[in-house]
mmCIF file of C-alpha atoms in Angstrom:
data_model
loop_
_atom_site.group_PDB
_atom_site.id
_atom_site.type_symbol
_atom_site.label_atom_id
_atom_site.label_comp_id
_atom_site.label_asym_id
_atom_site.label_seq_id
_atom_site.Cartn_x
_atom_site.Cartn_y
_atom_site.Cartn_z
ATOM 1 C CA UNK Y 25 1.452 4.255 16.797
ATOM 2 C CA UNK Y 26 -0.326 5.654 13.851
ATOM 3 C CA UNK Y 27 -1.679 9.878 14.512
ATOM 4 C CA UNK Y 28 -4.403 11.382 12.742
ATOM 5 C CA UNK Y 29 -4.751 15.194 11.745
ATOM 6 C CA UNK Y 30 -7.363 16.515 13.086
ATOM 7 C CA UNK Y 31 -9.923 16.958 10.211
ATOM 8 C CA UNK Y 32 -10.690 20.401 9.118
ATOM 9 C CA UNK Y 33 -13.377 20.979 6.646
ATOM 10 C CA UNK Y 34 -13.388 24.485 6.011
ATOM 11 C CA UNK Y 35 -9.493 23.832 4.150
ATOM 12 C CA UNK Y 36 -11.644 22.667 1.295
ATOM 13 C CA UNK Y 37 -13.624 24.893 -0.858
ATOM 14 C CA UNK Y 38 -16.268 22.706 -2.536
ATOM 15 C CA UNK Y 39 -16.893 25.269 -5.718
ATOM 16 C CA UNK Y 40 -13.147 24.959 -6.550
ATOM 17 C CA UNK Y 41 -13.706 20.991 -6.433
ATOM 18 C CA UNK Y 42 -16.204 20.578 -8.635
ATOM 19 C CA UNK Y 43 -14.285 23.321 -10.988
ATOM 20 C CA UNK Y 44 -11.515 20.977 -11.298
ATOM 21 C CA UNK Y 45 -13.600 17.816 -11.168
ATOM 22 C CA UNK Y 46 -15.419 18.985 -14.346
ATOM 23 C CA UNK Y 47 -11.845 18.830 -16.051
ATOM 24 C CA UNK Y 48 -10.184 16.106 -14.410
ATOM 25 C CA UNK Y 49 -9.718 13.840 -17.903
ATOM 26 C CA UNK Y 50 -7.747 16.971 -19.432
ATOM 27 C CA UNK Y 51 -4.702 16.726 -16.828
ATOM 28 C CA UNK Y 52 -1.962 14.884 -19.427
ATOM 29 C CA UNK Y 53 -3.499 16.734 -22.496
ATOM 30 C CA UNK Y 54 -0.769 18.812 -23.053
ATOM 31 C CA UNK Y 55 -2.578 20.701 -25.706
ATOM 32 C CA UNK Y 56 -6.051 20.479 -23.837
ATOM 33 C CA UNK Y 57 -7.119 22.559 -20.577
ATOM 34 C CA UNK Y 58 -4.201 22.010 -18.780
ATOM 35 C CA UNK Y 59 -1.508 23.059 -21.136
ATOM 36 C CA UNK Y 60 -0.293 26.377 -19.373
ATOM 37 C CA UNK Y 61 0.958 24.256 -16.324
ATOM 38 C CA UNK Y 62 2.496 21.773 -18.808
ATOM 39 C CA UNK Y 63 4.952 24.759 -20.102
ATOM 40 C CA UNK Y 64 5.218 26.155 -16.579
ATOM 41 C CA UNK Y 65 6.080 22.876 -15.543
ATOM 42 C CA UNK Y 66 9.878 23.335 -16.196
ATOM 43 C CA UNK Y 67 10.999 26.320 -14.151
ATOM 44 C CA UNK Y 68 8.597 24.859 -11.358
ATOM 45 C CA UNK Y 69 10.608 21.234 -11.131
ATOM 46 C CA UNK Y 70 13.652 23.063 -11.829
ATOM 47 C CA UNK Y 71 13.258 25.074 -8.468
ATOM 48 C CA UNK Y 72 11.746 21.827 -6.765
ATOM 49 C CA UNK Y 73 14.666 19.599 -7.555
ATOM 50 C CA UNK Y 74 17.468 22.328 -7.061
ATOM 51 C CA UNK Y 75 16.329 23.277 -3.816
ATOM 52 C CA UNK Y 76 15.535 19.730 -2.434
ATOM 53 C CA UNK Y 77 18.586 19.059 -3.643
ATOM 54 C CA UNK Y 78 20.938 21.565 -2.245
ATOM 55 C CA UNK Y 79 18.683 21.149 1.352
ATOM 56 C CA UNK Y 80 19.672 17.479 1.867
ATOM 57 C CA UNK Y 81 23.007 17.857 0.345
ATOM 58 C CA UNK Y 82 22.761 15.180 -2.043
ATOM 59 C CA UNK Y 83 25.298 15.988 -4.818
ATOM 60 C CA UNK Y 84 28.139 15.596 -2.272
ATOM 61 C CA UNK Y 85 28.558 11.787 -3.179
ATOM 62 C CA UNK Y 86 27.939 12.219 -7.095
ATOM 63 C CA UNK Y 87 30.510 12.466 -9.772
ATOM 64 C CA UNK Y 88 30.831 16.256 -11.042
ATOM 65 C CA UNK Y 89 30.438 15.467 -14.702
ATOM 66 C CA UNK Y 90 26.822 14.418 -13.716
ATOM 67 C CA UNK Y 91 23.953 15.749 -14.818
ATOM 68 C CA UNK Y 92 22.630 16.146 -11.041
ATOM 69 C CA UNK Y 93 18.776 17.552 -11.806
ATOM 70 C CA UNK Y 94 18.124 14.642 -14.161
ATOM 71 C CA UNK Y 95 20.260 11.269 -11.902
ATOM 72 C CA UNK Y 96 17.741 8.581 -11.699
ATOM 73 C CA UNK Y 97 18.857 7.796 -8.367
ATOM 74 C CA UNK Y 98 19.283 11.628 -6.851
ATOM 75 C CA UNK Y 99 16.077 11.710 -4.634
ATOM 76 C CA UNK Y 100 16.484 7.930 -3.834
ATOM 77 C CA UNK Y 101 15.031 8.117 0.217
ATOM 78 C CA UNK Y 102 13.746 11.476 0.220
ATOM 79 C CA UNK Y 103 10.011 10.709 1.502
ATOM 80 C CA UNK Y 104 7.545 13.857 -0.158
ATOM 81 C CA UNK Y 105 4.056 14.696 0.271
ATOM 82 C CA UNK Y 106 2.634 16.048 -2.660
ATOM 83 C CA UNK Y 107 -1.049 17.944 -1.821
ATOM 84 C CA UNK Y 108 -3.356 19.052 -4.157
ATOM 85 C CA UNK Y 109 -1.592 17.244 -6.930
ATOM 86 C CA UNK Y 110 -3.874 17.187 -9.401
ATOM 87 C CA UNK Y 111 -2.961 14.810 -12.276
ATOM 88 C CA UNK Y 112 0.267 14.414 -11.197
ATOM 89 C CA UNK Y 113 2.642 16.452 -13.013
ATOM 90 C CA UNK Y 114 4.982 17.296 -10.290
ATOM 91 C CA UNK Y 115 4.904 13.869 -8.688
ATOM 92 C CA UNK Y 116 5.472 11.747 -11.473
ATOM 93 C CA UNK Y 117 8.637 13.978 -12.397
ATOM 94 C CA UNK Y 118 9.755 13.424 -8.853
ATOM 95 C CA UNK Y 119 9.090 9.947 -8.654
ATOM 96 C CA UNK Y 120 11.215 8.757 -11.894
ATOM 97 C CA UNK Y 121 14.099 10.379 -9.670
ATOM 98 C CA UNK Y 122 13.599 7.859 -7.286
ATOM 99 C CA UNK Y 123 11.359 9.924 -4.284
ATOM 100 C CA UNK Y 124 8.554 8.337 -2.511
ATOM 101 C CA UNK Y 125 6.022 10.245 -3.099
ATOM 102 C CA UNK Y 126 2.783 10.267 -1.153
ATOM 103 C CA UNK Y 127 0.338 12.219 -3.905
ATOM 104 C CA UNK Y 128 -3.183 13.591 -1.916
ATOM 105 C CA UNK Y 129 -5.749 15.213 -3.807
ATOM 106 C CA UNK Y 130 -9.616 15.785 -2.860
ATOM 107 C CA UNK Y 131 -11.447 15.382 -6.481
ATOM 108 C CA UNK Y 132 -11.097 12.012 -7.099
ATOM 109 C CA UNK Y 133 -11.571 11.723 -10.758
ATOM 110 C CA UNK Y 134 -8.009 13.511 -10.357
ATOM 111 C CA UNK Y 135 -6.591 10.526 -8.410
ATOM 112 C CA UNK Y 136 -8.513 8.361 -10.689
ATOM 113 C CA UNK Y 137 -6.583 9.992 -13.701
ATOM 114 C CA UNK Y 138 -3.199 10.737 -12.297
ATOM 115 C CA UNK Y 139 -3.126 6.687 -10.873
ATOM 116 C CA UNK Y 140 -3.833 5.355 -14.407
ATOM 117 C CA UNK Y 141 -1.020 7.152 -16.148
ATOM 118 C CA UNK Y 142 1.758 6.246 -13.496
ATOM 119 C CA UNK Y 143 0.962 2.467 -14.128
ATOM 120 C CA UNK Y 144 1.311 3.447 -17.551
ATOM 121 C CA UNK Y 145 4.867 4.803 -16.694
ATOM 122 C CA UNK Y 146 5.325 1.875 -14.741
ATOM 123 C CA UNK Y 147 5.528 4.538 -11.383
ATOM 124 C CA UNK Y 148 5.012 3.325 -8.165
ATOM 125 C CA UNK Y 149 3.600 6.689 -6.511
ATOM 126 C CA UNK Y 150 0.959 6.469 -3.763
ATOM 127 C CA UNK Y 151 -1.891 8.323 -4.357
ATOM 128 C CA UNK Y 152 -4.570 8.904 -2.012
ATOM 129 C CA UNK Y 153 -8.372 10.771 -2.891
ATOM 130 C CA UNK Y 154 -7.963 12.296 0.791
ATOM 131 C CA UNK Y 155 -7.668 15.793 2.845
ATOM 132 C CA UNK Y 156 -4.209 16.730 4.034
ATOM 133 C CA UNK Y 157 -5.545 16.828 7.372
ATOM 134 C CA UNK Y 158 -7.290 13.139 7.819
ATOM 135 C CA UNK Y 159 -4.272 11.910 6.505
ATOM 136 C CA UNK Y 160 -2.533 8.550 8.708
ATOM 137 C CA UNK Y 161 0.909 9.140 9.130
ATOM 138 C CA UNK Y 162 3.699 6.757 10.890
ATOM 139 C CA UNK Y 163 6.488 9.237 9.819
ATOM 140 C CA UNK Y 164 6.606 12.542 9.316
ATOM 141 C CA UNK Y 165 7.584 13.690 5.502
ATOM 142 C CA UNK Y 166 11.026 15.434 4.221
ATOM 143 C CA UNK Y 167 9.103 17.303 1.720
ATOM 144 C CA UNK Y 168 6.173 18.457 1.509
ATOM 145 C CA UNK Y 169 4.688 20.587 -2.057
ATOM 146 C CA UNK Y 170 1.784 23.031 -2.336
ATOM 147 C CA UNK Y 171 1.844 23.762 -5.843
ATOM 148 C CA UNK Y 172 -0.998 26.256 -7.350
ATOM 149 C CA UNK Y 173 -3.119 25.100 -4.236
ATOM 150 C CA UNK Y 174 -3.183 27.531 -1.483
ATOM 151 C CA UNK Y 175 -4.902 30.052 -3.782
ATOM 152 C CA UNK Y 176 -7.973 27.755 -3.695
ATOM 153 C CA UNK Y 177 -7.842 26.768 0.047
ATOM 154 C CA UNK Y 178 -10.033 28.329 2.586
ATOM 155 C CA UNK Y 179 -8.593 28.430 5.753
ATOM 156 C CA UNK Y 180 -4.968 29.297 4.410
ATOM 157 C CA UNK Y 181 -3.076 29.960 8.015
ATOM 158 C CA UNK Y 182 -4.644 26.790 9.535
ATOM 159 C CA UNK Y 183 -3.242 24.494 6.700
ATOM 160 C CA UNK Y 184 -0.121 25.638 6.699
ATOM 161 C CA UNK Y 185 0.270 24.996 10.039
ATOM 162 C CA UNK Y 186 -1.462 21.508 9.753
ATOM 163 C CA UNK Y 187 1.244 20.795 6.933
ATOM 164 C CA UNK Y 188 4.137 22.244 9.418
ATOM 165 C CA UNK Y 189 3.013 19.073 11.660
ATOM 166 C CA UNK Y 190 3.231 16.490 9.192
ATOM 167 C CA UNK Y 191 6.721 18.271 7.839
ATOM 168 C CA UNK Y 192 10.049 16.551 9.436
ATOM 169 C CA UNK Y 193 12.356 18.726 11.955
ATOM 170 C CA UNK Y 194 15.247 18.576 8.843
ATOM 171 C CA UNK Y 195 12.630 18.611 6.392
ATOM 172 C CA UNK Y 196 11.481 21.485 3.553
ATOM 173 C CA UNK Y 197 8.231 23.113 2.344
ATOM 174 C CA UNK Y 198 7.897 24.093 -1.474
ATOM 175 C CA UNK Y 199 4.975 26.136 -3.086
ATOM 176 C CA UNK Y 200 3.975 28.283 -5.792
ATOM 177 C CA UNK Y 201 1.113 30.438 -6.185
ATOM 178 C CA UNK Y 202 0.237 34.246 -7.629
ATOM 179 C CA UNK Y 203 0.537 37.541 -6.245
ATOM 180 C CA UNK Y 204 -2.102 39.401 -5.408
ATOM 181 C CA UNK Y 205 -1.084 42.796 -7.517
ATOM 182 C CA UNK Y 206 -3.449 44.849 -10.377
ATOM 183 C CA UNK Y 207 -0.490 42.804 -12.953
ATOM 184 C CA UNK Y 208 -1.668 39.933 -11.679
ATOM 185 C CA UNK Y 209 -5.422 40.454 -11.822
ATOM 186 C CA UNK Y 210 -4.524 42.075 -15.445
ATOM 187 C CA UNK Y 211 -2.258 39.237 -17.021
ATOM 188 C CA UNK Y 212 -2.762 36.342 -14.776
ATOM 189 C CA UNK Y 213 -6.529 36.436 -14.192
ATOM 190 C CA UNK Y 214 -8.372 38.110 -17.262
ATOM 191 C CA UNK Y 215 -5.616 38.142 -19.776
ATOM 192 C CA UNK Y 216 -5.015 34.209 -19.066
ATOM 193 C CA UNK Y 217 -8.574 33.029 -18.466
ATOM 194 C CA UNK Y 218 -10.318 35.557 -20.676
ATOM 195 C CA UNK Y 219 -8.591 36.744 -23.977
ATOM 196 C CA UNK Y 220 -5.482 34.029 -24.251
ATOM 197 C CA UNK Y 221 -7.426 31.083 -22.780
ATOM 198 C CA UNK Y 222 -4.715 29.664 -21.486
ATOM 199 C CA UNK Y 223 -6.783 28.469 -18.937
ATOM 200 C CA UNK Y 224 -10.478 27.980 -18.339
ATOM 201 C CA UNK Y 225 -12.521 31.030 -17.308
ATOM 202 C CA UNK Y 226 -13.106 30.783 -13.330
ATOM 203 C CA UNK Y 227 -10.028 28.911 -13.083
ATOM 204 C CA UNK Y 228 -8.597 31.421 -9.942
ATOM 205 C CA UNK Y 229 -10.431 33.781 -8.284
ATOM 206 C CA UNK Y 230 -7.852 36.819 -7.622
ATOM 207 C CA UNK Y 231 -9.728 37.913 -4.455
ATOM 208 C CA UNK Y 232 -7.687 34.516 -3.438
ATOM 209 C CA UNK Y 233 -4.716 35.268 -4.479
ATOM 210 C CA UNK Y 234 -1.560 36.146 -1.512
ATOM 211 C CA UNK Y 235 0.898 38.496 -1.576
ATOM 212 C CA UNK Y 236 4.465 37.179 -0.506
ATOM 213 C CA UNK Y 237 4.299 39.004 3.130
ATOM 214 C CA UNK Y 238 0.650 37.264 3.669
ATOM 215 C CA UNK Y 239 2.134 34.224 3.222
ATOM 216 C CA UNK Y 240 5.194 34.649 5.061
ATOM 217 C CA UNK Y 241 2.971 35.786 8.164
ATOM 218 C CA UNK Y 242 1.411 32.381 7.737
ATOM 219 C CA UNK Y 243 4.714 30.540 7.220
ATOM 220 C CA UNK Y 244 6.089 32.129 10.607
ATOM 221 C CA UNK Y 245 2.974 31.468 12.745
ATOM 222 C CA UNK Y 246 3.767 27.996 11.429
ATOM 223 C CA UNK Y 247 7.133 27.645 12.474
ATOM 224 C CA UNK Y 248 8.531 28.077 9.338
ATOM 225 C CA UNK Y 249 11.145 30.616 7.540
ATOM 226 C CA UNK Y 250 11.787 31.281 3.827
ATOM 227 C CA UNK Y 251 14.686 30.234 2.339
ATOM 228 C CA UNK Y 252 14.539 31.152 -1.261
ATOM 229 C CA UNK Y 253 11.783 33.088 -3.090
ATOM 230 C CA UNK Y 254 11.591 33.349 -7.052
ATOM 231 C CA UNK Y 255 9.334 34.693 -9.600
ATOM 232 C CA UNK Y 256 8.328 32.605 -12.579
ATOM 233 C CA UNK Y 257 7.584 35.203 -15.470
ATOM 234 C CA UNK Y 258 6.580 34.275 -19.669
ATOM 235 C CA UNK Y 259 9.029 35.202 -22.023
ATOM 236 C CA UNK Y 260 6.383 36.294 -25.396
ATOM 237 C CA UNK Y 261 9.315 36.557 -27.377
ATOM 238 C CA UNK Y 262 10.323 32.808 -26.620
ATOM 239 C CA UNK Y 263 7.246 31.990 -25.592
ATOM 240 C CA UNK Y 264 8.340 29.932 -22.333
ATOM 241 C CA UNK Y 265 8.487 30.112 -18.743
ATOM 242 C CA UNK Y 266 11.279 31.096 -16.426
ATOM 243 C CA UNK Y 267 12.342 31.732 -12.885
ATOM 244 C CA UNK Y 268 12.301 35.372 -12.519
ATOM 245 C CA UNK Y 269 13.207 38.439 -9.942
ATOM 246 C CA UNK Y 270 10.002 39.369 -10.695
ATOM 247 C CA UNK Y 271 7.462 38.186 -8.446
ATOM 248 C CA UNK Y 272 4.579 40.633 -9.541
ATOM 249 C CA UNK Y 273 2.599 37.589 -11.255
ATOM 250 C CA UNK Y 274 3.611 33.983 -10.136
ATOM 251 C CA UNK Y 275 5.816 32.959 -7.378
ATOM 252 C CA UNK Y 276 7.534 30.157 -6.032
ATOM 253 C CA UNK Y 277 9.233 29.550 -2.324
ATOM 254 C CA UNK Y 278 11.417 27.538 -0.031
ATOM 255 C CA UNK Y 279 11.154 27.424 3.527
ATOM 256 C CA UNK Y 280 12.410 25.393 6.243
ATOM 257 C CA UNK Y 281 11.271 24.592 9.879
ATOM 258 C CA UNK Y 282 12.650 27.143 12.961
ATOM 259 C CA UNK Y 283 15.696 26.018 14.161
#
C-alpha cells in the first residue's frame, strides 16, 4: 500500500524558487550561469560514487584492474532519490552508471530542462516537479542526495527528518552545502557572487548557511550519524576543485541510519 509524506510547506522557500526559476534554461550551459557547479561537479560525484560505493560493498565482485568509479554497470540496483536536483547534473552522472534514480525538484522549468536533456542522452531517469514530502513511495530509497539544497530550505531539522523516513534501514544520506564562517561569507558569498561572478548575485544567502555541528544536531535528531565529512576547496593555481580537510568554505558528508 502506497504512503504519503505528510506535506510540509514551510520546507520550501518561494523567493529561492523563483531565483532559480528565472535561470532554469542555463543548467547544461557550462559556460553560462551555472558553470561553477559544472567544475565543482567532479570532486562532488567523486565523493558520491566512492562512498555509495564502499557502503553497499559493490567492488567485491569486480575485477581489480577495473576502473570501479567509471563501470557502467557499478550502481546497477541501487534505487536513489535525488532532491532539489536542479538540471540534473548529479543524476544524470549517476544514472549512466546504471542507478535508478528518482530526480524531485520544485521549479518546474528545472524538471522541464533537466527531462529534455536525458532523452537526449537517451537516460531513463524519473523526474518529478514535486516536494520531497508529497512524494508516493512503495519502497523506501538506498540513497538519498541533498546537494547545494539545504542552504535554501526553510524548515532544515524537519526535512531531514522527513528524508530519514523515506531513507532505507541499510541505506545512505549524501549532501553538500557551505559553512557558515566570515571565509565563507568573504570567498563564497561576495567574492563568488559579487567580484568573480561565478555565480549570480543573490544566489545564497549566508544567513542560511550551516555549520557542520548544526547539521549534525539535525542529522542525530533524525536518526542519522556521519560517516565521512570532506571539504571541497579551489585550487587558483590549477584553477579546479578538490576534496579538501578544509571545511571552512564548502562541505560535503556521509551519514548512515542508527544502528
Amino acid at each position: 500500500m502506497k504512503n504519503k509524506q505528510q506535506n510540509n510547506p514551510n520546507s520550501a522557500d518561494q523567493k529561492e524558487l523563483d531565483f532559480f526559476e528565472n535561470i532554469s534554461s542555463e543548467w547544461w550551459n557550462k559556460d553560462g550561469k551555472f558553470k561553477p557547479l559544472h567544475d565543482f561537479n567532479p570532486p562532488r560525484l567523486k565523493f558520491l560514487k566512492e562512498e555509495i560505493i564502499k557502503h553497499f560493498d559493490l567492488n567485491k565482485n569486480l575485477d581489480n584492474d577495473k576502473n570501479i568509479l567509471n563501470d557502467k554497470n557499478i550502481l546497477k540496483n541501487i534505487r536513489i532519490l535525488d532532491v532539489g536536483c536542479g538540471g540534473g547534473l548529479i543524476a544524470e552522472p549517476l544514472a549512466q552508471l546504471g542507478a535508478d534514480i528518482t530526480a524531485i525538484d520544485l521549479v518546474e522549468k528545472n524538471i522541464i530542462t533537466a527531462k529534455a536533456h536525458a532523452e537526449e542522452q537517451g537516460l531513463n531517469i524519473n523526474y518529478q516537479c514535486i516536494a520531497m514530502e508529497d512524494l508516493e513511495i512503495t519502497d523506501k530509497y538506498d540513497v538519498i542526495l541533498h546537494m547545494d539544497l539545504l542552504e535554501h530550505v526553510l524548515e532544515r531539522s524537519e526535512f531531514i527528518k522527513a528524508t530519514s523516513n523515506l531513507l532505507s534501514d541499510r541505506g545512505i544520506y549524501l549532501a553538500t552545502t557551505l559553512n557558515r564562517t566570515l571565509k565563507s561569507l568573504a570567498l563564497g558569498k561576495i567574492m563568488a557572487e559579487y567580484i568573480l561572478r561565478w555565480l549570480a548575485p543573490g544566489t545564497h544567502d549566508w544567513h542560511k548557511f550551516i555549520k557542520p555541528s548544526e547539521l549534525q544536531e539535525d542529522l542525530t535528531s533524525a536518526s542519522l550519524n556521519i560517516k565521512k565529512i570532506c571539504g571541497i576547496s579551489y585550487n587558483p593555481l590549477r584553477k579546479d576543485w578538490n576534496l579538501s580537510q578544509d571545511i571552512s568554505i564548502n562541505y560535503i558528508l556521509s551519514a548512515s541510519k542508527n544502528p
